[in-house]
Amino acid sequence: MGQRCIADECLGATGFSYTLSLINGKYKMTVLYTLMEFGVVRFNEIKRYIGGISYKTLSSTLKELEADGLIHREEYPQIPPKVEYSLTPRGQSLIPILDQMCEWGDQNRM
C-alpha cells in the first residue's frame, strides 16, 4: 500500500473543506448551536442570547445559513412582522457534530 503524498492532494476537494465553507464565520456555529438548543427562535431572541452581535452581522449570518440550506426562515404576514428561524433537516444533521464539540469543551475546559 503506497503512502499518500501531500503534494498530490488538494484540501479544497475534501469533505472537511466543504463543511468548513458552510460553518466558517464568526457567528455561524453560535447561531446553529442556538437553534439546536432552543428550536424555533425569533431574530431578537437570537441577538439577545448571543450578545455583542450587531443587527447587520446577525442578519447577514442568517441569510448565509438560509442560502446554504442549514436554517429555515418563516415569515408571518402580520403587523408587527414576525420572523422565526429553525434548523432544516440538513442543519439538524450537524447536531451530532455540535454535540461532540460541546462534550469536548466540557471535558477539556480549564
CSV table of N, CA, C and O in Angstrom, one decimal:
chain,number,residue,atom,x,y,z
A,1,MET,N,0.8,-1.2,0.0
A,1,MET,CA,0.0,0.0,0.0
A,1,MET,C,0.9,1.2,0.0
A,1,MET,O,1.7,1.4,0.9
A,2,GLY,N,0.7,2.1,-1.0
A,2,GLY,CA,1.6,3.3,-1.1
A,2,GLY,C,1.1,4.4,-0.2
A,2,GLY,O,0.0,4.5,0.2
A,3,GLN,N,2.1,5.2,0.2
A,3,GLN,CA,1.8,6.4,1.0
A,3,GLN,C,1.2,7.5,0.2
A,3,GLN,O,1.6,7.7,-1.0
A,4,ARG,N,0.3,8.3,0.8
A,4,ARG,CA,-0.2,9.5,0.1
A,4,ARG,C,0.8,10.6,0.2
A,4,ARG,O,1.5,10.7,1.2
A,5,CYS,N,0.9,11.4,-0.8
A,5,CYS,CA,1.8,12.5,-0.8
A,5,CYS,C,1.0,13.8,-0.8
A,5,CYS,O,0.1,14.0,-1.6
A,6,ILE,N,1.4,14.7,0.1
A,6,ILE,CA,0.6,15.9,0.3
A,6,ILE,C,0.7,16.8,-1.0
A,6,ILE,O,-0.3,17.5,-1.3
A,7,ALA,N,1.7,16.6,-1.7
A,7,ALA,CA,1.9,17.4,-3.0
A,7,ALA,C,0.8,17.0,-4.0
A,7,ALA,O,0.5,17.8,-4.9
A,8,ASP,N,0.3,15.8,-3.9
A,8,ASP,CA,-0.7,15.3,-4.8
A,8,ASP,C,-2.2,15.6,-4.4
A,8,ASP,O,-3.1,15.3,-5.1
A,9,GLU,N,-2.3,16.2,-3.2
A,9,GLU,CA,-3.6,16.4,-2.6
A,9,GLU,C,-4.1,17.8,-2.7
A,9,GLU,O,-3.3,18.7,-2.9
A,10,CYS,N,-5.4,18.0,-2.5
A,10,CYS,CA,-5.9,19.4,-2.6
A,10,CYS,C,-7.0,19.5,-1.5
A,10,CYS,O,-8.0,18.8,-1.5
A,11,LEU,N,-6.7,20.3,-0.5
A,11,LEU,CA,-7.6,20.5,0.7
A,11,LEU,C,-9.0,20.9,0.2
A,11,LEU,O,-10.0,20.5,0.7
A,12,GLY,N,-9.1,21.7,-0.8
A,12,GLY,CA,-10.4,22.2,-1.3
A,12,GLY,C,-11.3,21.2,-1.8
A,12,GLY,O,-12.5,21.4,-2.0
A,13,ALA,N,-10.8,20.0,-2.1
A,13,ALA,CA,-11.6,18.9,-2.7
A,13,ALA,C,-12.1,18.0,-1.6
A,13,ALA,O,-12.7,16.9,-1.9
A,14,THR,N,-11.9,18.3,-0.3
A,14,THR,CA,-12.3,17.4,0.7
A,14,THR,C,-13.6,17.7,1.3
A,14,THR,O,-14.1,18.9,1.2
A,15,GLY,N,-14.2,16.7,2.0
A,15,GLY,CA,-15.5,17.0,2.7
A,15,GLY,C,-15.3,17.9,3.8
A,15,GLY,O,-16.1,18.8,4.2
A,16,PHE,N,-14.1,17.9,4.5
A,16,PHE,CA,-13.8,18.8,5.5
A,16,PHE,C,-13.8,20.3,5.0
A,16,PHE,O,-14.4,21.1,5.7
A,17,SER,N,-13.3,20.5,3.9
A,17,SER,CA,-13.2,21.9,3.3
A,17,SER,C,-14.7,22.3,3.0
A,17,SER,O,-15.0,23.5,3.3
A,18,TYR,N,-15.5,21.4,2.5
A,18,TYR,CA,-16.9,21.8,2.1
A,18,TYR,C,-17.6,22.2,3.4
A,18,TYR,O,-18.3,23.2,3.5
A,19,THR,N,-17.5,21.3,4.4
A,19,THR,CA,-18.2,21.5,5.7
A,19,THR,C,-17.8,22.9,6.3
A,19,THR,O,-18.6,23.7,6.7
A,20,LEU,N,-16.5,23.1,6.3
A,20,LEU,CA,-15.9,24.3,6.8
A,20,LEU,C,-16.5,25.5,6.1
A,20,LEU,O,-16.8,26.6,6.7
A,21,SER,N,-16.6,25.4,4.8
A,21,SER,CA,-17.1,26.5,4.0
A,21,SER,C,-18.6,26.9,4.4
A,21,SER,O,-19.0,28.1,4.3
A,22,LEU,N,-19.3,26.0,4.9
A,22,LEU,CA,-20.7,26.2,5.3
A,22,LEU,C,-20.8,26.8,6.7
A,22,LEU,O,-21.6,27.6,7.0
A,23,ILE,N,-19.9,26.4,7.6
A,23,ILE,CA,-20.0,26.8,9.0
A,23,ILE,C,-18.9,27.8,9.4
A,23,ILE,O,-18.9,28.3,10.6
A,24,ASN,N,-18.0,28.1,8.5
A,24,ASN,CA,-17.0,29.1,8.8
A,24,ASN,C,-17.5,30.5,8.9
A,24,ASN,O,-18.3,30.9,8.0
A,25,GLY,N,-17.2,31.2,9.9
A,25,GLY,CA,-17.7,32.6,10.1
A,25,GLY,C,-17.8,32.8,11.6
A,25,GLY,O,-17.9,31.9,12.4
A,26,LYS,N,-17.6,34.0,12.0
A,26,LYS,CA,-17.5,34.3,13.4
A,26,LYS,C,-18.7,33.8,14.2
A,26,LYS,O,-18.6,33.3,15.4
A,27,TYR,N,-19.9,33.9,13.7
A,27,TYR,CA,-21.1,33.6,14.5
A,27,TYR,C,-22.0,32.4,13.9
A,27,TYR,O,-23.0,32.0,14.5
A,28,LYS,N,-21.6,31.8,12.8
A,28,LYS,CA,-22.4,30.8,12.2
A,28,LYS,C,-22.6,29.6,13.2
A,28,LYS,O,-23.7,29.1,13.3
A,29,MET,N,-21.5,29.1,13.8
A,29,MET,CA,-21.6,28.0,14.7
A,29,MET,C,-22.5,28.4,15.9
A,29,MET,O,-23.2,27.5,16.4
A,30,THR,N,-22.4,29.6,16.3
A,30,THR,CA,-23.1,30.1,17.5
A,30,THR,C,-24.6,30.1,17.2
A,30,THR,O,-25.4,29.7,18.0
A,31,VAL,N,-25.0,30.6,16.0
A,31,VAL,CA,-26.4,30.6,15.6
A,31,VAL,C,-26.9,29.2,15.5
A,31,VAL,O,-28.0,28.9,15.9
A,32,LEU,N,-26.1,28.3,14.8
A,32,LEU,CA,-26.6,26.9,14.7
A,32,LEU,C,-26.8,26.3,16.1
A,32,LEU,O,-27.7,25.5,16.3
A,33,TYR,N,-25.8,26.5,17.0
A,33,TYR,CA,-25.9,26.0,18.4
A,33,TYR,C,-27.2,26.5,19.0
A,33,TYR,O,-27.9,25.8,19.7
A,34,THR,N,-27.5,27.8,18.9
A,34,THR,CA,-28.7,28.4,19.5
A,34,THR,C,-29.9,27.8,19.0
A,34,THR,O,-30.8,27.4,19.8
A,35,LEU,N,-30.0,27.5,17.7
A,35,LEU,CA,-31.2,26.9,17.1
A,35,LEU,C,-31.3,25.4,17.5
A,35,LEU,O,-32.4,24.9,17.7
A,36,MET,N,-30.1,24.8,17.7
A,36,MET,CA,-30.1,23.4,18.2
A,36,MET,C,-30.7,23.3,19.6
A,36,MET,O,-31.5,22.4,19.9
A,37,GLU,N,-30.3,24.2,20.4
A,37,GLU,CA,-30.7,24.2,21.8
A,37,GLU,C,-32.1,24.7,22.0
A,37,GLU,O,-32.8,24.1,22.9
A,38,PHE,N,-32.6,25.7,21.3
A,38,PHE,CA,-33.9,26.3,21.5
A,38,PHE,C,-35.0,26.0,20.5
A,38,PHE,O,-36.1,26.5,20.6
A,39,GLY,N,-34.6,25.4,19.4
A,39,GLY,CA,-35.6,25.0,18.4
A,39,GLY,C,-36.0,26.2,17.5
A,39,GLY,O,-35.1,26.7,16.8
A,40,VAL,N,-37.2,26.7,17.6
A,40,VAL,CA,-37.7,27.8,16.8
A,40,VAL,C,-37.4,29.1,17.6
A,40,VAL,O,-37.9,29.2,18.7
A,41,VAL,N,-36.7,30.0,17.0
A,41,VAL,CA,-36.3,31.2,17.7
A,41,VAL,C,-36.5,32.4,16.8
A,41,VAL,O,-36.2,32.4,15.6
A,42,ARG,N,-36.9,33.5,17.4
A,42,ARG,CA,-37.0,34.8,16.7
A,42,ARG,C,-35.7,35.6,16.7
A,42,ARG,O,-34.8,35.3,17.5
A,43,PHE,N,-35.6,36.5,15.7
A,43,PHE,CA,-34.4,37.3,15.5
A,43,PHE,C,-33.9,37.9,16.7
A,43,PHE,O,-32.7,37.8,17.1
A,44,ASN,N,-34.7,38.7,17.4
A,44,ASN,CA,-34.3,39.4,18.6
A,44,ASN,C,-33.9,38.5,19.7
A,44,ASN,O,-33.0,38.8,20.6
A,45,GLU,N,-34.5,37.3,19.8
A,45,GLU,CA,-34.1,36.3,20.8
A,45,GLU,C,-32.7,35.8,20.5
A,45,GLU,O,-31.9,35.6,21.5
A,46,ILE,N,-32.4,35.5,19.3
A,46,ILE,CA,-31.0,35.1,18.9
A,46,ILE,C,-30.0,36.2,19.3
A,46,ILE,O,-29.0,35.9,19.9
A,47,LYS,N,-30.4,37.4,18.9
A,47,LYS,CA,-29.5,38.6,19.2
A,47,LYS,C,-29.2,38.7,20.7
A,47,LYS,O,-28.1,38.9,21.1
A,48,ARG,N,-30.3,38.6,21.5
A,48,ARG,CA,-30.1,38.7,23.0
A,48,ARG,C,-29.3,37.6,23.5
A,48,ARG,O,-28.5,37.7,24.4
A,49,TYR,N,-29.6,36.4,23.0
A,49,TYR,CA,-28.8,35.2,23.5
A,49,TYR,C,-27.4,35.3,23.2
A,49,TYR,O,-26.5,35.0,24.1
A,50,ILE,N,-27.0,35.6,22.0
A,50,ILE,CA,-25.6,35.7,21.6
A,50,ILE,C,-24.9,36.9,22.3
A,50,ILE,O,-23.8,36.8,22.8
A,51,GLY,N,-25.6,38.1,22.2
A,51,GLY,CA,-25.0,39.3,22.8
A,51,GLY,C,-23.8,39.7,22.0
A,51,GLY,O,-23.0,38.9,21.5
A,52,GLY,N,-23.6,41.0,21.9
A,52,GLY,CA,-22.4,41.5,21.2
A,52,GLY,C,-22.4,41.4,19.7
A,52,GLY,O,-21.4,41.8,19.1
A,53,ILE,N,-23.4,40.9,19.1
A,53,ILE,CA,-23.5,40.8,17.7
A,53,ILE,C,-24.4,41.9,17.2
A,53,ILE,O,-25.4,42.2,17.7
A,54,SER,N,-24.0,42.5,16.1
A,54,SER,CA,-24.8,43.6,15.6
A,54,SER,C,-26.0,43.1,14.8
A,54,SER,O,-25.9,41.9,14.3
A,55,TYR,N,-27.0,43.9,14.6
A,55,TYR,CA,-28.1,43.5,13.8
A,55,TYR,C,-27.7,43.1,12.3
A,55,TYR,O,-28.1,42.1,11.8
A,56,LYS,N,-26.8,43.9,11.8
A,56,LYS,CA,-26.3,43.7,10.4
A,56,LYS,C,-25.6,42.4,10.3
A,56,LYS,O,-25.8,41.6,9.4
A,57,THR,N,-24.7,42.1,11.3
A,57,THR,CA,-24.0,40.8,11.2
A,57,THR,C,-24.9,39.6,11.4
A,57,THR,O,-24.8,38.6,10.7
A,58,LEU,N,-25.8,39.7,12.4
A,58,LEU,CA,-26.7,38.6,12.6
A,58,LEU,C,-27.6,38.4,11.3
A,58,LEU,O,-27.8,37.3,10.9
A,59,SER,N,-28.1,39.5,10.7
A,59,SER,CA,-28.9,39.4,9.6
A,59,SER,C,-28.2,38.7,8.4
A,59,SER,O,-28.7,37.8,7.8
A,60,SER,N,-26.9,39.1,8.2
A,60,SER,CA,-26.2,38.5,7.1
A,60,SER,C,-25.8,37.1,7.4
A,60,SER,O,-25.8,36.2,6.5
A,61,THR,N,-25.5,36.8,8.6
A,61,THR,CA,-25.2,35.4,9.0
A,61,THR,C,-26.4,34.5,8.8
A,61,THR,O,-26.3,33.4,8.2
A,62,LEU,N,-27.6,34.9,9.2
A,62,LEU,CA,-28.8,34.2,9.0
A,62,LEU,C,-29.1,34.0,7.5
A,62,LEU,O,-29.5,32.9,7.1
A,63,LYS,N,-28.9,35.0,6.7
A,63,LYS,CA,-29.1,34.9,5.3
A,63,LYS,C,-28.2,33.9,4.6
A,63,LYS,O,-28.6,33.1,3.8
A,64,GLU,N,-26.9,33.9,5.1
A,64,GLU,CA,-26.0,32.9,4.5
A,64,GLU,C,-26.3,31.5,4.9
A,64,GLU,O,-26.3,30.6,4.1
A,65,LEU,N,-26.7,31.3,6.2
A,65,LEU,CA,-27.1,29.9,6.6
A,65,LEU,C,-28.4,29.5,5.9
A,65,LEU,O,-28.5,28.3,5.6
A,66,GLU,N,-29.3,30.4,5.6
A,66,GLU,CA,-30.5,30.0,4.9
A,66,GLU,C,-30.2,29.7,3.5
A,66,GLU,O,-30.7,28.7,2.9
A,67,ALA,N,-29.3,30.5,2.8
A,67,ALA,CA,-28.9,30.2,1.4
A,67,ALA,C,-28.2,28.8,1.3
A,67,ALA,O,-28.3,28.2,0.3
A,68,ASP,N,-27.5,28.4,2.4
A,68,ASP,CA,-26.8,27.1,2.3
A,68,ASP,C,-27.7,26.0,2.8
A,68,ASP,O,-27.3,24.8,2.8
A,69,GLY,N,-29.0,26.3,3.0
A,69,GLY,CA,-29.9,25.2,3.4
A,69,GLY,C,-29.8,24.7,4.8
A,69,GLY,O,-30.3,23.6,5.0
A,70,LEU,N,-29.2,25.4,5.7
A,70,LEU,CA,-29.0,24.9,7.0
A,70,LEU,C,-30.1,25.4,8.0
A,70,LEU,O,-30.3,24.7,9.0
A,71,ILE,N,-30.7,26.5,7.7
A,71,ILE,CA,-31.8,27.0,8.5
A,71,ILE,C,-33.0,27.4,7.7
A,71,ILE,O,-32.8,27.7,6.5
A,72,HIS,N,-34.1,27.4,8.3
A,72,HIS,CA,-35.4,27.8,7.7
A,72,HIS,C,-35.9,29.1,8.3
A,72,HIS,O,-35.8,29.3,9.5
A,73,ARG,N,-36.3,30.0,7.4
A,73,ARG,CA,-36.8,31.3,7.8
A,73,ARG,C,-38.3,31.3,7.5
A,73,ARG,O,-38.7,31.2,6.4
A,74,GLU,N,-39.1,31.5,8.6
A,74,GLU,CA,-40.6,31.5,8.4
A,74,GLU,C,-41.1,32.9,8.8
A,74,GLU,O,-40.9,33.4,9.9
A,75,GLU,N,-41.6,33.6,7.8
A,75,GLU,CA,-42.1,34.9,7.9
A,75,GLU,C,-43.7,34.9,8.0
A,75,GLU,O,-44.3,34.3,7.1
A,76,TYR,N,-44.2,35.5,9.0
A,76,TYR,CA,-45.7,35.6,9.2
A,76,TYR,C,-46.2,36.9,8.8
A,76,TYR,O,-45.7,38.0,9.2
A,77,PRO,N,-47.2,37.0,7.9
A,77,PRO,CA,-47.8,38.2,7.4
A,77,PRO,C,-48.7,38.9,8.5
A,77,PRO,O,-49.9,38.8,8.5
A,78,GLN,N,-48.0,39.6,9.4
A,78,GLN,CA,-48.8,40.3,10.4
A,78,GLN,C,-48.0,41.6,10.8
A,78,GLN,O,-46.9,41.8,10.3
A,79,ILE,N,-48.7,42.4,11.5
A,79,ILE,CA,-48.0,43.7,12.0
A,79,ILE,C,-48.1,43.7,13.5
A,79,ILE,O,-49.1,43.5,14.1
A,80,PRO,N,-46.9,43.8,14.1
A,80,PRO,CA,-45.6,43.9,13.5
A,80,PRO,C,-45.1,42.6,12.9
A,80,PRO,O,-45.6,41.6,13.3
A,81,PRO,N,-44.2,42.7,12.0
A,81,PRO,CA,-43.7,41.4,11.3
A,81,PRO,C,-43.2,40.4,12.4
A,81,PRO,O,-42.5,40.8,13.3
A,82,LYS,N,-43.4,39.2,12.1
A,82,LYS,CA,-42.9,38.1,12.9
A,82,LYS,C,-42.1,37.2,12.1
A,82,LYS,O,-42.6,36.7,11.1
A,83,VAL,N,-40.8,36.9,12.4
A,83,VAL,CA,-40.0,36.0,11.7
A,83,VAL,C,-39.4,35.0,12.6
A,83,VAL,O,-38.9,35.4,13.7
A,84,GLU,N,-39.5,33.8,12.3
A,84,GLU,CA,-38.9,32.7,13.2
A,84,GLU,C,-37.9,31.9,12.4
A,84,GLU,O,-38.0,31.7,11.2
A,85,TYR,N,-36.8,31.4,13.0
A,85,TYR,CA,-35.8,30.7,12.4
A,85,TYR,C,-35.7,29.3,13.1
A,85,TYR,O,-35.9,29.2,14.3
A,86,SER,N,-35.4,28.3,12.3
A,86,SER,CA,-35.2,26.9,12.8
A,86,SER,C,-34.2,26.2,11.9
A,86,SER,O,-34.0,26.6,10.8
A,87,LEU,N,-33.8,25.1,12.4
A,87,LEU,CA,-32.9,24.2,11.6
A,87,LEU,C,-33.7,23.5,10.6
A,87,LEU,O,-34.7,23.0,10.9
A,88,THR,N,-33.1,23.3,9.4
A,88,THR,CA,-33.7,22.5,8.4
A,88,THR,C,-33.2,21.0,8.7
A,88,THR,O,-32.3,20.8,9.5
A,89,PRO,N,-33.7,20.0,8.0
A,89,PRO,CA,-33.2,18.7,8.2
A,89,PRO,C,-31.7,18.6,7.9
A,89,PRO,O,-30.9,17.9,8.6
A,90,ARG,N,-31.2,19.4,6.9
A,90,ARG,CA,-29.8,19.5,6.6
A,90,ARG,C,-29.0,20.1,7.8
A,90,ARG,O,-28.0,19.6,8.2
A,91,GLY,N,-29.6,21.1,8.4
A,91,GLY,CA,-29.0,21.7,9.6
A,91,GLY,C,-29.0,20.8,10.8
A,91,GLY,O,-28.0,20.8,11.5
A,92,GLN,N,-30.1,20.1,10.9
A,92,GLN,CA,-30.2,19.1,12.0
A,92,GLN,C,-29.2,18.0,11.9
A,92,GLN,O,-28.7,17.5,12.9
A,93,SER,N,-28.7,17.7,10.7
A,93,SER,CA,-27.7,16.7,10.5
A,93,SER,C,-26.4,17.1,11.1
A,93,SER,O,-25.5,16.3,11.3
A,94,LEU,N,-26.2,18.4,11.4
A,94,LEU,CA,-25.0,18.9,12.1
A,94,LEU,C,-25.0,18.7,13.6
A,94,LEU,O,-24.0,18.9,14.3
A,95,ILE,N,-26.2,18.4,14.2
A,95,ILE,CA,-26.4,18.3,15.6
A,95,ILE,C,-25.3,17.3,16.3
A,95,ILE,O,-24.7,17.6,17.3
A,96,PRO,N,-25.1,16.1,15.7
A,96,PRO,CA,-24.1,15.3,16.3
A,96,PRO,C,-22.7,15.9,16.4
A,96,PRO,O,-22.0,15.7,17.4
A,97,ILE,N,-22.4,16.7,15.4
A,97,ILE,CA,-21.1,17.4,15.4
A,97,ILE,C,-21.1,18.4,16.5
A,97,ILE,O,-20.1,18.5,17.3
A,98,LEU,N,-22.1,19.2,16.6
A,98,LEU,CA,-22.2,20.3,17.6
A,98,LEU,C,-22.2,19.6,19.0
A,98,LEU,O,-21.6,20.2,19.9
A,99,ASP,N,-23.0,18.5,19.2
A,99,ASP,CA,-23.0,17.8,20.5
A,99,ASP,C,-21.6,17.4,20.9
A,99,ASP,O,-21.2,17.5,22.0
A,100,GLN,N,-20.8,16.8,19.9
A,100,GLN,CA,-19.5,16.4,20.2
A,100,GLN,C,-18.6,17.5,20.6
A,100,GLN,O,-17.7,17.4,21.4
A,101,MET,N,-18.7,18.7,19.9
A,101,MET,CA,-17.9,19.9,20.2
A,101,MET,C,-18.3,20.3,21.7
A,101,MET,O,-17.4,20.7,22.4
A,102,CYS,N,-19.5,20.3,22.0
A,102,CYS,CA,-19.9,20.7,23.4
A,102,CYS,C,-19.3,19.7,24.4
A,102,CYS,O,-18.8,20.2,25.4
A,103,GLU,N,-19.4,18.5,24.1
A,103,GLU,CA,-18.9,17.4,25.0
A,103,GLU,C,-17.4,17.6,25.2
A,103,GLU,O,-16.8,17.6,26.3
A,104,TRP,N,-16.7,17.8,24.1
A,104,TRP,CA,-15.2,18.0,24.1
A,104,TRP,C,-14.9,19.3,25.0
A,104,TRP,O,-14.0,19.3,25.8
A,105,GLY,N,-15.7,20.3,24.8
A,105,GLY,CA,-15.4,21.6,25.5
A,105,GLY,C,-15.7,21.4,27.0
A,105,GLY,O,-14.9,21.9,27.8
A,106,ASP,N,-16.7,20.6,27.4
A,106,ASP,CA,-17.0,20.3,28.8
A,106,ASP,C,-15.8,19.5,29.4
A,106,ASP,O,-15.4,19.8,30.5
A,107,GLN,N,-15.3,18.6,28.7
A,107,GLN,CA,-14.3,17.7,29.2
A,107,GLN,C,-12.9,18.4,29.2
A,107,GLN,O,-12.0,18.0,30.0
A,108,ASN,N,-12.7,19.4,28.4
A,108,ASN,CA,-11.3,20.0,28.3
A,108,ASN,C,-11.3,21.4,28.8
A,108,ASN,O,-10.2,22.1,28.6
A,109,ARG,N,-12.3,21.9,29.3
A,109,ARG,CA,-12.4,23.3,29.9
A,109,ARG,C,-11.4,23.4,31.0
A,109,ARG,O,-11.3,22.5,31.9
A,110,MET,N,-10.6,24.4,31.0
A,110,MET,CA,-9.7,24.6,32.1
A,110,MET,C,-10.1,25.6,33.1
A,110,MET,O,-10.8,26.5,33.0
